[in-house]
Coordinates of C-alpha atoms and ligand atoms in Angstrom, one line a residue:
X873 CA 57.3 90.5 -21.4
X874 CA 57.4 88.2 -24.2
X875 CA 57.6 84.6 -23.5
X876 CA 59.9 82.5 -25.8
X877 CA 60.2 78.6 -26.0
X878 CA 61.9 76.3 -28.4
X879 CA 62.3 72.6 -28.8
X880 CA 64.3 70.1 -30.8
X881 CA 63.5 66.2 -30.3
X882 CA 64.6 63.1 -32.1
X883 CA 61.2 61.5 -31.9
X884 CA 59.4 64.5 -33.0
X885 CA 56.2 65.8 -31.6
X886 CA 57.7 69.2 -30.2
X887 CA 54.1 71.0 -30.6
X888 CA 52.8 70.0 -27.0
X889 CA 56.1 71.1 -25.4
X890 CA 55.8 74.5 -27.3
X891 CA 52.2 75.1 -26.1
X892 CA 52.7 73.8 -22.5
X893 CA 55.8 76.0 -22.2
X894 CA 53.9 79.0 -23.6
X895 CA 51.0 78.2 -21.1
X896 CA 53.4 78.4 -18.2
X897 CA 54.8 82.0 -19.0
X898 CA 51.3 83.1 -19.7
X899 CA 51.7 84.9 -16.4
X900 CA 54.3 87.2 -17.9
X901 CA 51.5 89.0 -19.7
X902 CA 50.8 89.0 -23.4
X903 CA 48.7 90.2 -26.2
X904 CA 49.2 87.2 -28.9
X905 CA 50.6 84.2 -29.4
X906 CA 52.3 82.0 -31.9
X907 CA 54.2 78.6 -32.9
X908 CA 56.6 78.0 -36.1
X909 CA 57.7 74.2 -36.5
X910 CA 59.6 72.5 -39.2
X911 CA 58.1 69.4 -40.8
X912 CA 59.7 67.5 -44.0
X913 CA 61.7 70.6 -44.8
X914 CA 58.8 73.0 -44.6
X915 CA 58.4 76.0 -42.2
X916 CA 54.7 76.0 -40.8
X917 CA 53.4 79.0 -38.7
X918 CA 50.2 79.6 -36.7
X919 CA 49.8 82.7 -34.7
X920 CA 46.9 84.5 -33.3
X921 CA 46.3 87.7 -31.6
X922 CA 44.5 87.3 -28.2
X923 CA 44.9 84.5 -25.1
X924 CA 46.7 81.2 -26.2
X925 CA 43.2 79.7 -26.7
X926 CA 42.9 81.4 -29.9
X927 CA 46.2 79.6 -31.2
X928 CA 45.2 76.4 -29.9
X929 CA 42.0 76.6 -32.0
X930 CA 44.0 77.1 -35.1
X931 CA 46.0 74.2 -34.4
X932 CA 43.1 71.6 -33.9
X933 CA 43.9 70.5 -37.5
X934 CA 46.8 68.6 -36.3
X935 CA 49.3 69.7 -39.1
X936 CA 52.0 70.8 -36.7
X937 CA 51.9 68.1 -34.2
X938 CA 54.6 65.7 -35.2
X939 CA 57.2 68.4 -36.2
X940 CA 60.7 67.5 -34.5
X941 CA 61.7 71.3 -34.0
X942 CA 60.0 74.5 -33.4
X943 CA 59.6 77.7 -31.6
X944 CA 56.8 79.7 -29.8
X945 CA 55.9 83.3 -28.4
X946 CA 53.7 85.0 -26.3
X947 CA 54.0 88.6 -27.4
X948 CA 53.8 91.9 -25.3
X949 CA 53.5 94.5 -27.9
X950 CA 55.9 97.2 -28.0
X951 CA 56.2 98.2 -31.8
X952 CA 52.9 97.5 -33.9
X953 CA 49.6 97.0 -32.0
X954 CA 48.4 93.7 -31.0
X955 CA 47.2 91.9 -34.4
X956 CA 47.8 88.5 -36.1
X957 CA 50.3 89.8 -38.5
X958 CA 52.1 91.5 -35.7
X959 CA 52.4 88.4 -33.6
X960 CA 55.7 85.9 -33.7
X961 CA 57.1 84.2 -35.2
X962 CA 58.2 86.0 -38.1
X963 CA 59.2 84.8 -41.4
X964 CA 61.7 86.0 -44.0
X965 CA 60.3 86.9 -47.5
X966 CA 61.7 83.6 -48.9
X967 CA 60.3 81.6 -46.0
X968 CA 63.9 80.2 -45.3
X969 CA 63.6 81.1 -41.5
X970 CA 61.2 81.7 -38.6
X971 CA 62.1 83.5 -35.6
X972 CA 60.6 84.8 -32.1
X973 CA 62.1 87.7 -30.4
X974 CA 61.9 89.5 -27.0
X975 CA 63.7 92.9 -26.9
X976 CA 64.0 95.8 -29.1
X977 CA 65.9 96.5 -32.2
X978 CA 66.9 100.3 -31.9
X979 CA 67.8 100.7 -35.6
X980 CA 64.9 98.9 -37.2
X981 CA 63.6 101.6 -39.0
X982 CA 66.7 102.4 -40.9
X983 CA 67.4 98.6 -41.7
X984 CA 63.7 98.4 -42.8
X985 CA 64.4 101.1 -45.3
X986 CA 67.3 99.5 -46.5
X987 CA 65.7 96.1 -46.9
X988 CA 62.8 97.4 -48.7
X989 CA 65.0 99.3 -51.2
X990 CA 66.2 95.8 -51.9
X991 CA 62.7 94.7 -52.7
X992 CA 61.8 93.1 -49.6
X993 CA 58.1 93.4 -48.5
X994 CA 57.2 93.6 -44.8
X995 CA 54.1 92.2 -43.6
X996 CA 54.3 93.5 -39.9
X997 CA 55.1 96.8 -38.3
X998 CA 57.4 95.2 -35.7
X999 CA 61.1 95.7 -35.2
X1000 CA 61.5 91.8 -34.7
X1001 CA 60.8 91.0 -38.5
X1002 CA 63.6 92.9 -39.6
X1003 CA 65.7 90.2 -37.8
X1004 CA 63.8 87.4 -39.8
X1005 CA 64.2 89.2 -43.0
X1006 CA 68.3 89.8 -42.5
X1007 CA 68.6 86.2 -41.7
X1008 CA 66.5 85.1 -44.6
X1009 CA 68.7 87.0 -47.1
X1010 CA 72.0 85.6 -45.4
X1011 CA 70.5 81.9 -45.6
X1012 CA 70.6 82.2 -49.5
X1013 CA 74.1 82.1 -49.4
X1014 CA 74.1 78.5 -48.2
X1015 CA 75.4 79.2 -44.9
X1016 CA 74.7 77.6 -41.5
X1017 CA 71.7 79.2 -39.6
X1018 CA 74.1 79.8 -36.8
X1019 CA 76.4 81.9 -38.9
X1020 CA 73.4 83.6 -40.8
X1021 CA 72.2 84.5 -37.2
X1022 CA 75.5 86.2 -36.2
X1023 CA 75.9 87.8 -39.2
X1024 CA 72.6 89.6 -39.0
X1025 CA 73.0 90.3 -35.3
X1026 CA 76.0 92.4 -36.2
X1027 CA 73.6 94.7 -38.2
X1028 CA 71.3 95.5 -35.3
X1029 CA 71.7 98.0 -32.2
X1030 CA 69.3 97.1 -29.2
X1031 CA 68.7 94.1 -27.1
X1032 CA 67.3 90.4 -27.9
X1033 CA 66.4 87.0 -26.6
X1034 CA 66.2 85.3 -29.9
X1035 CA 65.1 81.8 -31.3
X1036 CA 65.4 80.8 -35.0
X1037 CA 64.6 77.8 -36.9
X1038 CA 65.5 76.9 -40.5
X1039 CA 65.9 73.8 -42.8
X1040 CA 69.7 73.2 -43.1
X1041 CA 71.7 71.1 -45.3
X1042 CA 71.5 68.3 -42.5
X1043 CA 68.1 69.0 -41.3
X1044 CA 66.0 71.1 -39.4
X1045 CA 68.3 73.5 -37.3
X1046 CA 67.5 75.4 -34.0
X1047 CA 69.4 78.3 -32.8
X1048 CA 69.2 80.9 -30.1
X1049 CA 71.2 84.1 -28.9
X1050 CA 71.0 86.7 -26.1
X1051 CA 71.9 89.9 -25.4
X1052 CA 69.6 91.6 -22.6
X1053 CA 66.4 89.7 -22.0
X1054 CA 66.8 86.6 -20.3
X1055 CA 67.5 83.4 -22.2
X1056 CA 68.3 79.7 -21.1
X1057 CA 68.7 76.3 -22.7
X1058 CA 68.6 72.9 -21.6
X1059 CA 69.1 69.4 -22.9
X1060 CA 67.7 65.9 -22.0
X1061 CA 69.0 62.9 -24.0
X1062 CA 67.0 62.9 -26.7
X1063 CA 65.8 66.6 -26.7
X1064 CA 67.1 70.2 -26.2
X1065 CA 64.9 73.4 -25.1
X1066 CA 65.2 76.9 -25.1
X1067 CA 63.2 79.4 -23.0
X1068 CA 62.8 83.3 -21.4
X1069 CA 61.8 81.6 -18.4
X1070 CA 63.0 78.7 -16.3
X1071 CA 59.2 77.7 -15.8
X1072 CA 59.4 76.6 -19.4
X1073 CA 61.8 73.8 -19.2
X1074 CA 61.0 72.6 -15.7
X1075 CA 58.7 69.8 -17.0
X1076 CA 61.5 68.1 -19.0
X1077 CA 64.8 69.0 -16.7
X1078 CA 66.1 70.6 -13.6
X1079 CA 69.4 71.2 -15.3
X1080 CA 69.7 74.7 -17.3
X1081 CA 72.3 76.9 -18.6
X1082 CA 71.6 80.6 -18.3
X1083 CA 73.1 82.1 -21.5
X1084 CA 75.1 85.5 -21.1
X1085 CA 75.1 88.4 -23.2
X1086 CA 76.6 87.8 -26.8
X1087 CA 76.1 84.1 -26.5
X1088 CA 74.8 82.1 -29.3
X1089 CA 73.5 78.4 -28.6
X1090 CA 73.0 76.0 -31.4
X1091 CA 70.5 73.0 -30.1
X1092 CA 70.4 69.5 -31.5
X1093 CA 68.7 66.5 -29.4
X1094 CA 71.0 65.4 -26.5
X1095 CA 73.5 68.5 -27.0
X1096 CA 73.9 72.3 -26.6
X1097 CA 76.8 73.9 -28.2
X1098 CA 77.4 77.6 -26.6
X1099 CA 79.5 80.0 -28.4
X1100 CA 80.3 83.8 -28.1
X1101 CA 79.3 86.0 -30.7
X1102 CA 82.2 85.4 -32.8
X1103 CA 81.8 81.7 -32.9
X1104 CA 84.2 80.3 -30.4
X1105 CA 83.0 78.0 -27.9
X1106 CA 82.4 78.9 -24.5
X1107 CA 81.8 77.1 -21.3
X1108 CA 78.7 77.9 -19.3
X1109 CA 77.8 76.5 -15.8
X1110 CA 74.9 74.0 -15.7
X1111 CA 72.6 75.3 -12.9
X1112 CA 70.1 73.1 -10.9
X1113 CA 66.6 74.5 -10.5
X1114 CA 65.2 74.3 -7.4
X1115 CA 61.7 74.8 -8.4
X1116 CA 59.4 71.8 -9.5
X1117 CA 56.5 71.9 -12.2
X1118 CA 54.2 71.3 -9.2
X1119 CA 55.2 74.8 -8.0
X1120 CA 53.6 76.4 -10.9
X1121 CA 50.0 74.6 -10.4
X1122 CA 47.0 76.6 -9.2
X1123 CA 46.1 73.6 -6.9
X1124 CA 42.4 74.2 -6.8
X1125 CA 42.7 77.9 -5.7
X1126 CA 40.6 80.4 -8.0
X1127 CA 43.7 82.5 -8.5
X1128 CA 47.3 82.2 -8.2
X1129 CA 47.2 85.4 -6.5
X1130 CA 45.1 84.2 -3.7
X1131 CA 47.2 80.9 -3.4
X1132 CA 50.3 83.0 -3.2
X1133 CA 48.7 85.3 -0.6
X1134 CA 48.3 82.1 1.3
X1135 CA 51.6 80.6 0.7
X1136 CA 53.3 83.9 2.7
X1137 CA 53.7 82.1 6.1
X1138 CA 55.7 79.3 4.5
X1139 CA 57.5 81.7 2.6
X1140 CA 58.7 83.5 5.3
X1141 CA 59.8 80.5 7.1
X1142 CA 61.8 79.5 4.0
X1143 CA 63.2 83.1 3.8
X1144 CA 64.1 83.8 7.2
X1145 CA 64.1 80.6 9.7
X1146 CA 67.3 79.1 8.7
X1147 CA 69.1 82.4 8.6
X1148 CA 68.2 83.2 11.9
X1149 CA 70.6 82.6 14.7
X1150 CA 69.2 83.4 18.2
X1151 CA 72.2 82.0 20.0
X1152 CA 74.3 84.6 18.7
X1153 CA 71.8 87.4 17.9
X1154 CA 72.8 87.2 14.3
X1155 CA 72.3 86.4 10.9
X1156 CA 73.8 83.6 8.7
X1157 CA 73.9 84.2 5.1
X1158 CA 74.8 81.5 3.0
X1159 CA 78.4 81.2 1.6
X1160 CA 79.5 83.8 3.9
X1161 CA 78.0 86.6 2.4
X1162 CA 77.6 90.1 3.6
X1163 CA 80.5 89.3 6.0
X1164 CA 81.4 91.7 8.8
X1165 CA 84.6 92.5 6.7
X1166 CA 82.3 93.5 3.6
X1167 CA 79.8 95.3 5.4
X1168 CA 82.1 97.4 7.7
X1169 CA 83.4 99.0 4.2
X1170 CA 80.0 100.0 3.7
X1171 CA 79.4 103.9 4.3
X1172 CA 76.2 104.2 2.3
X1173 CA 73.3 102.2 0.7
X1174 CA 71.6 103.1 -2.4
X1175 CA 68.1 101.1 -3.0
X1176 CA 67.4 100.5 -6.6
X1177 CA 64.1 98.8 -7.8
X1178 CA 60.7 99.3 -9.4
X1179 CA 57.2 99.0 -8.3
X1180 CA 56.5 96.6 -5.4
X1181 CA 60.2 95.9 -5.0
X1182 CA 60.9 99.5 -4.6
X1183 CA 58.2 99.6 -1.7
X1184 CA 60.2 96.8 -0.2
X1185 CA 63.2 98.9 -0.7
X1186 CA 61.8 102.2 1.1
X1187 CA 61.0 99.8 3.9
X1188 CA 64.8 98.6 3.8
X1189 CA 65.7 102.3 4.2
X1190 CA 63.7 102.6 7.5
X1191 CA 65.1 99.5 8.8
X1192 CA 68.7 99.8 7.9
X1193 CA 68.9 103.4 9.1
X1194 CA 66.9 102.4 12.1
X1195 CA 68.8 99.2 13.2
X1196 CA 72.3 99.6 11.5
X1197 CA 72.5 103.5 11.4
X1198 CA 73.8 103.4 7.9
X1199 CA 72.3 106.1 5.7
X1200 CA 70.1 104.9 2.6
X1201 CA 69.2 106.6 -0.3
X1202 CA 66.2 105.0 -2.4
X1203 CA 65.6 105.6 -6.1
X1204 CA 63.2 104.4 -8.6
X1205 CA 65.5 102.4 -10.6
X1206 CA 64.2 104.3 -13.9
X1207 CA 65.1 107.7 -12.4
X1208 CA 68.4 106.8 -11.0
X1209 CA 69.9 105.5 -14.7
X1210 CA 69.5 108.9 -16.1
X1211 CA 69.5 111.6 -13.3
X1212 CA 73.4 111.8 -13.1
X1213 CA 73.7 110.0 -9.7
X1214 CA 76.4 110.9 -7.6
X1215 CA 77.9 107.9 -5.3
X1216 CA 80.1 108.5 -2.3
X1217 CA 82.8 105.9 -1.6
X1218 CA 81.7 103.0 0.1
X1219 CA 78.3 102.9 -1.4
X1220 CA 76.6 99.6 -1.6
X1221 CA 73.8 99.5 -4.5
X1222 CA 71.0 97.3 -3.1
X1223 CA 69.0 96.1 -6.1
X1224 CA 65.5 94.6 -5.3
X1225 CA 64.0 92.4 -7.7
X1226 CA 61.6 89.4 -7.5
X1227 CA 62.2 88.4 -11.1
X1228 CA 66.0 89.5 -11.6
X1229 CA 65.2 90.4 -14.9
X1230 CA 63.6 93.8 -14.7
X1231 CA 65.6 96.1 -17.2
X1232 CA 65.3 99.3 -15.2
X1233 CA 66.8 97.8 -12.0
X1234 CA 69.7 96.0 -14.1
X1235 CA 70.4 99.1 -15.8
X1236 CA 70.4 101.1 -12.5
X1237 CA 72.7 98.3 -10.8
X1238 CA 75.2 98.4 -13.7
X1239 CA 75.5 102.3 -13.7
X1240 CA 76.1 102.1 -10.0
X1241 CA 78.8 99.5 -10.5
X1242 CA 80.2 101.7 -13.1
X1243 CA 80.2 104.6 -10.6
X1244 CA 82.3 102.5 -7.9
X1245 CA 79.6 100.9 -5.9
X1246 CA 79.5 97.3 -4.9
X1247 CA 76.2 95.7 -5.8
X1248 CA 74.0 93.5 -3.6
X1249 CA 70.8 92.1 -4.6
X1250 CA 67.5 90.6 -2.8
X1251 CA 66.2 88.5 -5.6
X1252 CA 63.6 85.5 -5.9
X1253 CA 65.0 83.7 -9.1
X1254 CA 68.0 81.5 -8.9
X1255 CA 70.2 82.4 -11.8
X1256 CA 68.6 85.5 -12.8
X1257 CA 70.6 88.2 -14.3
X1258 CA 70.4 90.3 -11.5
X1259 CA 71.5 87.6 -9.1
X1260 CA 74.2 86.6 -11.5
X1261 CA 75.6 90.2 -11.7
X1262 CA 75.4 91.3 -8.0
X1263 CA 78.7 90.8 -5.7
X1264 CA 76.3 89.9 -2.7
X1265 CA 73.1 87.8 -3.2
X1266 CA 70.5 87.6 -0.7
X1267 CA 68.0 85.1 -2.2
X1268 CA 64.1 85.1 -1.0
X1269 CA 62.7 81.7 -1.4
X1270 CA 59.2 82.7 -2.5
X1271 CA 58.9 80.1 -4.9
X1272 CA 57.8 80.9 -8.5
X1273 CA 55.0 84.0 -8.4
X1274 CA 52.9 83.7 -11.1
X1275 CA 50.2 86.4 -10.2
X1276 CA 51.2 89.5 -12.1
X1277 CA 50.4 91.4 -8.7
X1278 CA 53.4 90.7 -6.5
X1279 CA 52.4 89.4 -2.8
X1280 CA 54.5 86.7 -1.4
X1281 CA 57.6 87.9 -3.1
X1282 CA 57.1 91.4 -1.3
X1283 CA 57.0 90.1 2.2
X1284 CA 59.7 87.7 1.5
X1285 CA 61.7 91.0 0.4
X1286 CA 60.8 92.8 3.3
X1287 CA 61.9 89.7 5.7
X1288 CA 65.1 89.6 3.6
X1289 CA 65.7 93.3 4.6
X1290 CA 65.1 92.8 8.3
X1291 CA 67.6 90.0 8.0
X1292 CA 70.1 92.5 6.1
X1293 CA 69.7 95.4 8.4
X1294 CA 70.3 93.1 11.5
X1295 CA 73.6 91.8 9.8
X1296 CA 74.5 95.0 9.0
X1297 CA 74.1 96.5 12.6
X1298 CA 75.6 93.4 14.2
X1299 CA 78.6 93.9 11.4
X1300 CA 79.2 97.5 12.6
X1301 CA 78.4 97.2 16.2
X1302 CA 75.4 99.5 16.1
X1303 CA 73.0 97.0 17.0
X1304 CA 73.3 95.3 20.2
X1305 CA 73.0 91.5 20.6
X1306 CA 70.1 92.0 22.8
X1307 CA 68.5 94.1 20.3
X1308 CA 69.0 91.7 17.4
X1309 CA 67.8 88.7 19.4
X1310 CA 64.4 90.5 19.9
X1311 CA 64.0 91.3 16.4
X1312 CA 64.9 87.8 15.2
X1313 CA 62.7 86.2 17.6
X1314 CA 59.8 88.5 16.7
X1315 CA 60.5 87.8 12.9
X1316 CA 60.6 83.9 13.8
X1317 CA 57.2 84.5 15.5
X1318 CA 55.5 86.0 12.9
X1319 CA 54.6 82.9 11.1
X1320 CA 51.4 82.3 13.3
X1321 CA 50.2 86.0 13.2
X1322 CA 50.3 85.5 9.3
X1323 CA 48.5 82.4 9.6
X1324 CA 45.8 84.4 11.8
X1325 CA 45.2 86.8 9.2
X1326 CA 44.7 84.3 6.6
X1327 CA 41.9 82.4 8.5
X1328 CA 38.6 82.1 7.6
X1329 CA 37.0 84.6 9.9
X1330 CA 39.5 87.2 9.0
X1331 CA 39.1 86.7 5.3
X1332 CA 35.5 86.8 5.5
X1333 CA 35.6 90.3 7.4
X1334 CA 37.9 91.8 5.0
X1335 CA 35.8 90.3 2.0
X1336 CA 32.7 91.9 3.8
X1337 CA 34.7 95.3 3.9
X1338 CA 35.6 94.8 0.3
X1339 CA 31.7 94.6 -0.5
X1340 CA 31.4 98.0 1.2
X1341 CA 34.0 99.6 -0.5
X1342 CA 34.1 98.2 -4.0
X1343 CA 32.3 101.2 -5.4
X1344 CA 34.2 104.1 -3.6
X1345 CA 35.1 106.7 -6.1
X1346 CA 38.7 106.5 -5.0
X1347 CA 40.9 105.6 -2.2
X1348 CA 43.8 107.0 -0.1
X1349 CA 46.1 104.6 1.7
X1350 CA 47.7 106.5 4.7
X1351 CA 50.6 105.2 6.6
X1352 CA 54.0 106.9 8.4
X1353 CA 57.3 105.8 9.2
X1354 CA 58.0 102.1 8.1
X1355 CA 54.2 101.7 7.2
X1356 CA 54.2 104.4 4.8
X1357 CA 55.8 102.3 2.0
X1358 CA 53.2 99.7 2.9
X1359 CA 50.3 102.6 2.2
X1360 CA 52.2 102.7 -1.4
X1361 CA 51.8 99.1 -1.6
X1362 CA 48.4 98.9 -0.7
X1363 CA 47.6 101.5 -3.3
X1364 CA 49.5 99.7 -6.1
X1365 CA 47.8 96.2 -5.5
X1366 CA 44.5 97.7 -5.7
X1367 CA 45.2 99.8 -8.6
X1368 CA 46.9 96.8 -10.6
X1369 CA 44.2 94.5 -10.0
X1370 CA 40.6 96.3 -9.9
X1371 CA 41.9 99.4 -12.0
X1372 CA 40.2 101.7 -9.3
X1373 CA 42.1 105.0 -8.7
X1374 CA 44.2 104.7 -5.3
X1375 CA 46.9 106.5 -4.1
X1376 CA 49.3 105.7 -1.2
X1377 CA 50.5 108.8 0.7
X1378 CA 52.4 109.8 3.9
X1379 CA 49.8 110.5 6.3
X1380 CA 51.2 113.8 7.6
X1381 CA 51.2 115.0 4.0
X1382 CA 47.3 114.7 3.6
X1383 CA 47.0 118.3 5.0
X1384 CA 49.5 120.0 2.4
X1385 CA 46.8 119.7 -0.4
X1386 CA 45.4 115.9 -1.1
X1387 CA 43.2 116.4 1.9
X1388 CA 40.9 118.5 -0.8
X1389 CA 39.8 115.4 -2.3
X1390 CA 38.4 114.1 0.9
X1391 CA 34.3 113.8 0.7
X1392 CA 31.9 110.7 1.3
X1393 CA 32.7 108.9 -1.9
X1394 CA 36.6 108.6 -0.9
X1395 CA 37.7 105.6 1.3
X1396 CA 40.8 106.4 3.3
X1397 CA 42.6 103.3 4.5
X1398 CA 45.2 104.2 7.2
X1399 CA 47.8 101.5 8.3
X1400 CA 49.0 102.1 11.7
X1401 CA 51.1 100.2 14.5
X1402 CA 51.7 101.1 18.0
X1403 CA 55.1 103.1 18.0
X1404 CA 56.4 106.5 18.0
X1405 CA 54.0 108.0 15.0
X1406 CA 50.8 106.0 15.9
X1407 CA 49.0 108.9 17.6
X1408 CA 49.7 111.2 14.7
X1409 CA 48.3 108.8 12.4
X1410 CA 45.1 108.7 14.6
X1411 CA 44.8 112.4 14.5
X1412 CA 45.3 112.4 10.5
X1413 CA 42.3 109.9 10.4
X1414 CA 40.4 112.3 12.6
X1415 CA 41.3 115.1 9.9
X1416 CA 39.7 113.0 7.1
X1417 CA 36.8 111.7 9.2
X1418 CA 35.9 115.4 10.0
X1419 CA 35.8 116.0 6.2
X1420 CA 33.3 113.5 5.8
X1421 CA 35.8 110.8 4.4
X1422 CA 35.1 107.1 5.2
X1423 CA 38.0 105.7 7.1
X1424 CA 39.4 101.9 7.2
X1425 CA 42.0 101.2 10.0
X1426 CA 44.3 98.5 9.4
X1427 CA 46.7 97.6 12.1
X1428 CA 47.1 97.0 15.7
X1429 CA 46.6 100.5 17.0
X1430 CA 43.3 100.7 19.0
X1431 CA 42.9 104.2 19.0
X1432 CA 42.8 104.5 15.1
X1433 CA 40.4 101.6 15.1
X1434 CA 38.0 103.4 17.3
X1435 CA 38.3 106.8 15.6
X1436 CA 37.9 105.2 12.0
X1437 CA 34.9 103.1 13.1
X1438 CA 35.7 100.4 10.3
X1439 CA 38.8 98.5 11.0
X1440 CA 40.9 95.2 10.1
X1441 CA 42.7 94.2 13.5
X1442 CA 46.2 93.1 12.9
X1443 CA 48.3 91.0 15.6
X1444 CA 50.8 93.0 17.5
X1445 CA 54.4 92.8 17.0
X1446 CA 57.7 95.0 16.9
X1447 CA 57.0 98.3 14.9
X1448 CA 60.0 97.1 12.7
X1449 CA 58.0 94.0 11.6
X1450 CA 54.9 95.5 11.2
X1451 CA 54.8 96.1 7.5
X1452 CA 54.9 92.3 7.1
X1453 CA 51.6 91.8 8.7
X1454 CA 49.8 94.9 7.7
X1455 CA 50.5 94.0 4.0
X1456 CA 48.6 90.9 4.0
X1457 CA 44.9 92.4 5.0
X1458 CA 45.6 95.0 2.2
X1459 CA 46.6 92.3 -0.3
X1460 CA 43.3 90.4 0.3
X1461 CA 41.0 93.6 0.3
X1462 CA 42.6 94.7 -3.0
X1463 CA 41.9 90.9 -4.2
X1464 CA 38.2 90.8 -3.0
X1465 CA 37.4 94.0 -4.4
X1466 CA 38.8 93.0 -8.0
X1467 CA 36.9 89.5 -7.8
X1468 CA 33.7 91.5 -7.0
X1469 CA 34.2 93.8 -10.0
X1470 CA 35.2 90.8 -12.1
X1471 CA 38.8 91.7 -12.9
X1472 CA 41.3 89.3 -14.5
X1473 CA 43.2 89.1 -11.3
X1474 CA 46.1 86.8 -12.3
X1475 CA 46.8 88.9 -15.8
X1476 CA 45.7 92.2 -15.2
X1477 CA 45.4 94.3 -18.5
X1478 CA 48.4 96.1 -19.6
X1479 CA 50.6 94.6 -17.2
X1480 CA 53.5 92.1 -17.6
X1481 CA 55.1 90.1 -14.4
X1482 CA 58.7 91.0 -15.5
X1483 CA 59.3 93.9 -17.5
X1484 CA 62.4 93.3 -19.3
X1485 CA 62.3 96.3 -21.7
X1486 CA 62.7 100.1 -20.9
Ligands
AGP1083 C1 54.0 94.3 -8.7 O1 52.9 93.9 -8.2 C2 54.1 94.6 -10.0 N1 53.9 93.7 -10.7 C3 55.7 95.4 -10.5 O2 55.5 96.7 -9.9 C4 56.5 94.7 -9.7 O3 56.9 95.0 -8.6 C5 57.8 95.3 -10.7 O4 57.7 95.5 -12.1 C6 59.4 94.9 -10.3 O5 59.2 93.8 -10.6 P1 60.8 92.9 -10.2 O6 60.6 92.8 -8.7 O7 60.5 91.6 -11.1 O8 62.0 93.8 -10.4

């Protein structure tokens, strides 16, 4: 989704902060970029379709370098194709204001007609330009930028993270407003910043204020005033960011995705180890959250998530039902919101989201709350909207995940789901101390097994297999039980970064139709672990092999490896924990295939890291 950055500095020279801020949020996915500054009372705008480098080329004349206030934007097109004129920032016809916007103004066409009838000429096809024109007209009344923004926002329907600059009576002004997509502000002694992503401000400070829906903030060097929609000052908590600028560096890796795949052993340790209590055979979650009292009131769990996070949620279903004996439903958040869900009393909605800003998951969790559910969240970003709206939060400590294809966040979510399932089973007495101790010890011991999977010999073996399969005409990823969602996740990884067709399927379902697709051009990746369905997966592999399919067995089930012929051996662990290990070879397999195919691995086409619009 769009990235927004803004800065005002007493000593001028904001351009570099704007460009660096846009560079750091590039990972969110975009198709154009632009900046606007005020210098000597004049608004100067530069914007270009394509990568940030295209924008930097038109900034080489240095004309914007000394400006003391400015805004920047990376656009992920929703209304109007990617082009220079549809890029942000947008200006009003009289050039009094420039704005950047993330979100959608749903009544923009009606407003566009009204303004056109008033003689305003639009230069873009975007909904966002309507806001620039509205503010521009308000400013001709001589009112302040903040009041012009408020008046204009009263006329639009929809949601926004908005930044605006204008030359006021007392000099250049920088104002922002939020309803829906994330927006935060931060100040230092001689500057103030706004950003859609905390990574945009961590080079300047580790203290930020996450704006709430309806907030309008006025930024001045060294100070920020936050008001509600009516203009009344409001107090907002100053949060400490536990990420550092170094966390976002590539550090010599060829791609963020490969770096983040290799961070997984440390991520597992940071997410799980401090919470494992082997002495008591239980899990300690900070702040006394997920207490016995709270969890004993949970009669059912409703998982809500999207994409990779949904796959983690599907694994959570197997874990919570298997270990805590609590029934679990799983819905795509985008489906849950509109299917008229029926929730029973005592339902706990479990929202799983790396970014904590996914619009569909936020909307689904809000609906579940309206329907009487309590809301728990497994999130990776402190201060994210999902985290702040949940009643109970289990934070993963994966650090910033820059690669669009989620890897370390996924295994961290699964580890968090193991912790939650154990906690629930101990709270309601359905999981014995002994069983809990075995699981938690198994979770603790995964780190060395993960490191083995990331070792040079294993990586080279997977890279060689990637070479063999990089030209397959299609893939099936098959799994059963707790490894069925791993099959879905493996297929998604391959699709996302290599653009090859891949389907994840319940292994037992192949004979009900999809097996018709099997031929020598198809590669079937089976994921298996010793357990009660292992032999069934092995016979599923036999079924596809006997029809000419090429099979690759991933996991720790020897029988499957023998039948498949090609395999990636995974160290054995408790079946419940096997998804965390089995996923890693699939991540590497997809990475190497995408690399062989010359794909843009960290910024795949059409994708955004955090989908903050519906
Ligand atoms: C994962 O590789 C994808 N980039 C995507 O499916 C992602 O998992 C999904 O958009 C959910 O994002 P979230 O975890 O931030 O809510």
